[in-house]
Amino acid sequence: KAGVTQTPRYLIKTRGQQVTLSCSPISGHRSVSWYQQTPGQGLQFLFEYFSETQRNKGNFPGRFSGRQFSNSRSEMNVSTLELGDSALYLCASSFLTGANSPLHFGNGTRLTVT
Amino acid sequence: DQQVKQNSPSLSVQEGRISILNCDYTNSMFDYFLWYKKYPAEGPTFLISISSIKDKNEDGRFTVFLNKSAKHLSLHIVPSQPGDSAVYFCAALNRDDKIIFGKGTRLHILP
């Protein structure tokens, strides 16, 4: 079974631009969540989607948005990029939501904003 | 406001000895706790979990202990092996299924 696939692996953007990251979950998984990893803050939850609906949202500004498609694939968009948005963005999928469905992570997209 | 804290950024342990990674939390409404392990250039992988109704869960070399009164959990790895060198994240789930991660502890297993 293929794992969680994130594309692209690396991205370099300049301040003010916008970026879209893509995530393909494990086949059969309906929940997709996104995380930002930075050296100072660790892993921070961005949002979670289940069956195309946003279930939960972290404490990030509205510049960060996402969506999930009917095939469970998900995209995350960051508009008006700032230097502080440079981070590793991780996507995770799970069969269901909650405690009995551990997260399966992709290898991430490393975003650098210059 | 950091609700899940891993106060040790790094830890070095001799191969074959016990590794103990600690995690503190502030929110008594958390009802499930998990540990994830992360190698460089890879996403985290699930290691072990524990429900708030239990105080211990064991899986092979990995044991997680939960002390609810102290709002503290720990991950024990016995015996430690070179492949255990990684960053370990403690995480907690609240009743809305929102997951909160700690900042991670980098474990170095020394030969």
Short mmCIF file of C-alpha atoms in Angstrom, two decimals:
data_model
loop_
_atom_site.label_atom_id
_atom_site.label_comp_id
_atom_site.label_asym_id
_atom_site.label_seq_id
_atom_site.Cartn_x
_atom_site.Cartn_y
_atom_site.Cartn_z
CA LYS A 1 0.00 0.00 0.00
CA ALA A 2 1.48 3.36 -0.99
CA GLY A 3 2.12 5.81 1.82
CA VAL A 4 1.13 9.44 2.09
CA THR A 5 2.56 11.39 -0.84
CA GLN A 6 3.34 15.07 -0.66
CA THR A 7 4.35 17.21 -3.61
CA PRO A 8 6.53 19.02 -4.21
CA ARG A 9 9.33 18.02 -1.82
CA TYR A 10 10.99 21.42 -1.99
CA LEU A 11 9.78 24.89 -2.85
CA ILE A 12 11.43 28.28 -2.91
CA LYS A 13 9.17 31.32 -3.04
CA THR A 14 9.56 35.03 -2.44
CA ARG A 15 7.69 37.17 0.03
CA GLY A 16 4.23 38.15 -1.10
CA GLN A 17 3.76 35.17 -3.38
CA GLN A 18 1.30 32.39 -2.77
CA VAL A 19 1.91 28.64 -2.74
CA THR A 20 -0.13 25.47 -3.03
CA LEU A 21 0.99 22.19 -1.52
CA SER A 22 -0.53 18.84 -2.37
CA CYS A 23 -1.16 15.69 -0.36
CA SER A 24 -2.38 12.28 -1.48
CA PRO A 25 -3.47 10.16 1.49
CA ILE A 26 -3.17 6.42 1.88
CA SER A 27 -5.85 4.70 -0.14
CA GLY A 28 -9.02 4.36 1.93
CA HIS A 29 -8.05 7.07 4.41
CA ARG A 30 -10.67 9.79 4.66
CA SER A 31 -9.04 12.13 7.15
CA VAL A 32 -6.21 14.45 6.13
CA SER A 33 -4.50 16.91 8.43
CA TRP A 34 -1.71 19.43 7.95
CA TYR A 35 1.12 20.50 10.25
CA GLN A 36 3.88 23.08 10.21
CA GLN A 37 7.24 22.09 11.63
CA THR A 38 9.78 24.72 12.58
CA PRO A 39 12.88 24.36 14.77
CA GLY A 40 11.54 26.70 17.43
CA GLN A 41 7.91 25.58 17.58
CA GLY A 42 7.98 21.88 16.82
CA LEU A 43 4.92 20.43 15.10
CA GLN A 44 1.94 22.75 14.98
CA PHE A 45 -1.49 21.68 13.81
CA LEU A 46 -2.91 23.67 10.91
CA PHE A 47 -6.21 22.00 10.02
CA GLU A 48 -7.96 18.68 9.51
CA TYR A 49 -10.38 17.58 6.83
CA PHE A 50 -12.69 14.61 6.82
CA SER A 51 -14.93 13.78 3.87
CA GLU A 52 -14.27 17.20 2.32
CA THR A 53 -15.27 19.09 5.48
CA GLN A 54 -12.92 20.98 7.74
CA ARG A 55 -13.27 19.41 11.20
CA ASN A 56 -10.65 21.28 13.14
CA LYS A 57 -8.46 24.31 12.72
CA GLY A 58 -5.31 25.41 14.51
CA ASN A 59 -4.26 28.92 15.46
CA PHE A 60 -2.93 30.14 12.15
CA PRO A 61 -3.91 33.30 10.25
CA GLY A 62 -6.41 33.22 7.43
CA ARG A 63 -3.56 33.28 4.89
CA PHE A 64 -3.39 29.54 5.52
CA SER A 65 -6.23 27.62 3.95
CA GLY A 66 -6.93 24.14 2.72
CA ARG A 67 -9.42 21.92 1.06
CA GLN A 68 -10.12 18.27 0.49
CA PHE A 69 -11.45 16.71 -2.69
CA SER A 70 -13.91 13.87 -3.12
CA ASN A 71 -11.03 11.41 -3.61
CA SER A 72 -9.64 12.52 -0.21
CA ARG A 73 -6.65 14.26 -1.76
CA SER A 74 -5.96 17.58 -0.08
CA GLU A 75 -4.30 20.87 -0.90
CA MET A 76 -3.00 23.56 1.37
CA ASN A 77 -2.60 27.14 0.24
CA VAL A 78 -0.59 29.94 1.81
CA SER A 79 -1.15 33.42 0.42
CA THR A 80 0.98 36.54 0.83
CA LEU A 81 3.98 34.56 1.99
CA GLU A 82 6.11 35.88 4.82
CA LEU A 83 9.67 34.94 5.76
CA GLY A 84 8.35 33.24 8.89
CA ASP A 85 6.36 30.80 6.77
CA SER A 86 9.59 29.00 5.91
CA ALA A 87 9.08 25.55 7.39
CA LEU A 88 8.52 21.88 6.73
CA TYR A 89 4.85 21.29 5.99
CA LEU A 90 3.66 17.81 6.84
CA CYS A 91 0.48 16.13 5.78
CA ALA A 92 -0.95 13.12 7.59
CA SER A 93 -3.82 10.80 6.82
CA SER A 94 -5.85 8.41 8.91
CA PHE A 95 -8.72 6.05 8.27
CA LEU A 96 -10.98 7.80 10.75
CA THR A 97 -10.50 10.68 13.12
CA GLY A 98 -9.64 10.55 16.76
CA ALA A 99 -7.76 8.34 19.15
CA ASN A 100 -8.18 5.00 17.43
CA SER A 101 -6.77 6.18 14.12
CA PRO A 102 -3.06 6.99 14.38
CA LEU A 103 -1.71 9.45 11.88
CA HIS A 104 0.38 8.36 8.91
CA PHE A 105 2.64 11.17 7.80
CA GLY A 106 4.13 12.02 4.45
CA ASN A 107 7.74 13.14 4.14
CA GLY A 108 6.75 16.77 3.92
CA THR A 109 7.26 19.78 1.68
CA ARG A 110 10.15 22.05 2.65
CA LEU A 111 9.12 25.62 1.89
CA THR A 112 11.70 28.37 1.86
CA VAL A 113 10.53 31.97 1.60
CA THR A 114 13.16 34.52 0.59
CA ASP B 1 0.54 28.87 25.70
CA GLN B 2 2.21 25.52 25.29
CA GLN B 3 -0.11 22.79 26.45
CA VAL B 4 2.27 19.90 25.76
CA LYS B 5 5.84 20.39 26.91
CA GLN B 6 8.95 18.38 26.26
CA ASN B 7 11.47 20.19 28.38
CA SER B 8 14.54 18.29 27.21
CA PRO B 9 15.52 19.27 23.67
CA SER B 10 18.02 16.43 23.54
CA LEU B 11 19.07 13.30 25.38
CA SER B 12 22.08 10.98 24.99
CA VAL B 13 21.93 7.36 26.15
CA GLN B 14 24.38 4.49 25.91
CA GLU B 15 23.35 1.64 23.64
CA GLY B 16 21.73 -1.14 25.65
CA ARG B 17 20.65 1.15 28.48
CA ILE B 18 17.19 2.57 29.16
CA SER B 19 16.07 5.78 27.42
CA ILE B 20 13.44 7.82 29.26
CA LEU B 21 11.74 10.65 27.42
CA ASN B 22 9.48 12.95 29.39
CA CYS B 23 6.42 15.00 28.55
CA ASP B 24 4.26 17.32 30.66
CA TYR B 25 0.84 18.68 29.82
CA THR B 26 -1.32 21.39 31.28
CA ASN B 27 -4.81 20.53 30.06
CA SER B 28 -6.60 17.96 32.19
CA MET B 29 -9.19 17.55 29.40
CA PHE B 30 -6.74 15.62 27.22
CA ASP B 31 -7.95 12.06 27.04
CA TYR B 32 -5.43 10.36 24.78
CA PHE B 33 -1.68 10.61 24.42
CA LEU B 34 0.64 9.45 21.67
CA TRP B 35 4.32 9.26 20.88
CA TYR B 36 5.71 9.72 17.38
CA LYS B 37 9.26 9.16 16.18
CA LYS B 38 10.87 11.16 13.39
CA TYR B 39 14.00 10.51 11.36
CA PRO B 40 15.59 13.32 9.31
CA ALA B 41 13.97 13.88 5.91
CA GLU B 42 11.03 11.64 6.82
CA GLY B 43 7.62 12.27 8.32
CA PRO B 44 6.90 11.19 11.91
CA THR B 45 5.76 7.62 12.49
CA PHE B 46 3.39 6.50 15.19
CA LEU B 47 5.07 4.64 18.04
CA ILE B 48 2.74 4.01 20.94
CA SER B 49 -0.30 5.55 22.63
CA ILE B 50 -2.14 5.52 25.92
CA SER B 51 -5.66 6.36 26.96
CA SER B 52 -6.19 8.60 29.98
CA ILE B 53 -8.00 5.75 31.73
CA LYS B 54 -4.79 3.72 31.84
CA ASP B 55 -1.46 4.35 33.52
CA LYS B 56 0.74 2.07 31.43
CA ASN B 57 0.91 0.68 27.93
CA GLU B 58 3.62 -1.60 26.63
CA ASP B 59 4.64 -2.61 23.13
CA GLY B 60 7.86 -4.58 22.84
CA ARG B 61 10.77 -2.39 23.90
CA PHE B 62 8.52 0.65 24.30
CA THR B 63 6.46 1.46 27.39
CA VAL B 64 4.50 4.62 28.05
CA PHE B 65 3.60 5.62 31.60
CA LEU B 66 0.92 8.17 32.45
CA ASN B 67 0.70 9.99 35.77
CA LYS B 68 -2.54 11.97 35.59
CA SER B 69 -2.18 13.65 38.94
CA ALA B 70 1.19 15.06 37.90
CA LYS B 71 0.04 15.62 34.29
CA HIS B 72 3.13 13.79 33.17
CA LEU B 73 3.90 10.98 30.80
CA SER B 74 7.09 9.24 29.90
CA LEU B 75 8.30 6.92 27.18
CA HIS B 76 10.74 4.18 28.18
CA ILE B 77 12.84 2.39 25.58
CA VAL B 78 14.61 -0.74 26.84
CA PRO B 79 17.15 -1.68 25.65
CA SER B 80 18.11 1.32 23.54
CA GLN B 81 19.39 0.54 20.07
CA PRO B 82 21.24 2.66 17.48
CA GLY B 83 18.11 2.82 15.28
CA ASP B 84 16.29 4.57 18.13
CA SER B 85 18.28 7.73 17.46
CA ALA B 86 15.59 10.14 16.24
CA VAL B 87 13.39 13.01 17.38
CA TYR B 88 10.49 11.91 19.57
CA PHE B 89 7.28 13.93 19.73
CA CYS B 90 4.77 13.65 22.51
CA ALA B 91 1.20 14.49 21.47
CA ALA B 92 -2.16 14.83 23.19
CA LEU B 93 -5.72 14.62 21.87
CA ASN B 94 -8.53 16.64 23.35
CA ARG B 95 -12.17 15.66 23.22
CA ASP B 96 -12.62 17.52 19.94
CA ASP B 97 -9.95 15.22 18.45
CA LYS B 98 -7.62 18.17 18.06
CA ILE B 99 -4.01 17.00 18.39
CA ILE B 100 -1.34 19.07 20.07
CA PHE B 101 2.32 18.16 19.76
CA GLY B 102 5.27 18.97 21.97
CA LYS B 103 8.42 20.47 20.46
CA GLY B 104 10.23 17.15 20.43
CA THR B 105 13.26 15.58 22.10
CA ARG B 106 16.25 14.48 20.03
CA LEU B 107 17.51 11.12 21.28
CA HIS B 108 21.12 10.11 20.56
CA ILE B 109 22.06 6.50 21.20
CA LEU B 110 25.78 6.29 21.83
CA PRO B 111 27.78 3.20 20.81
#
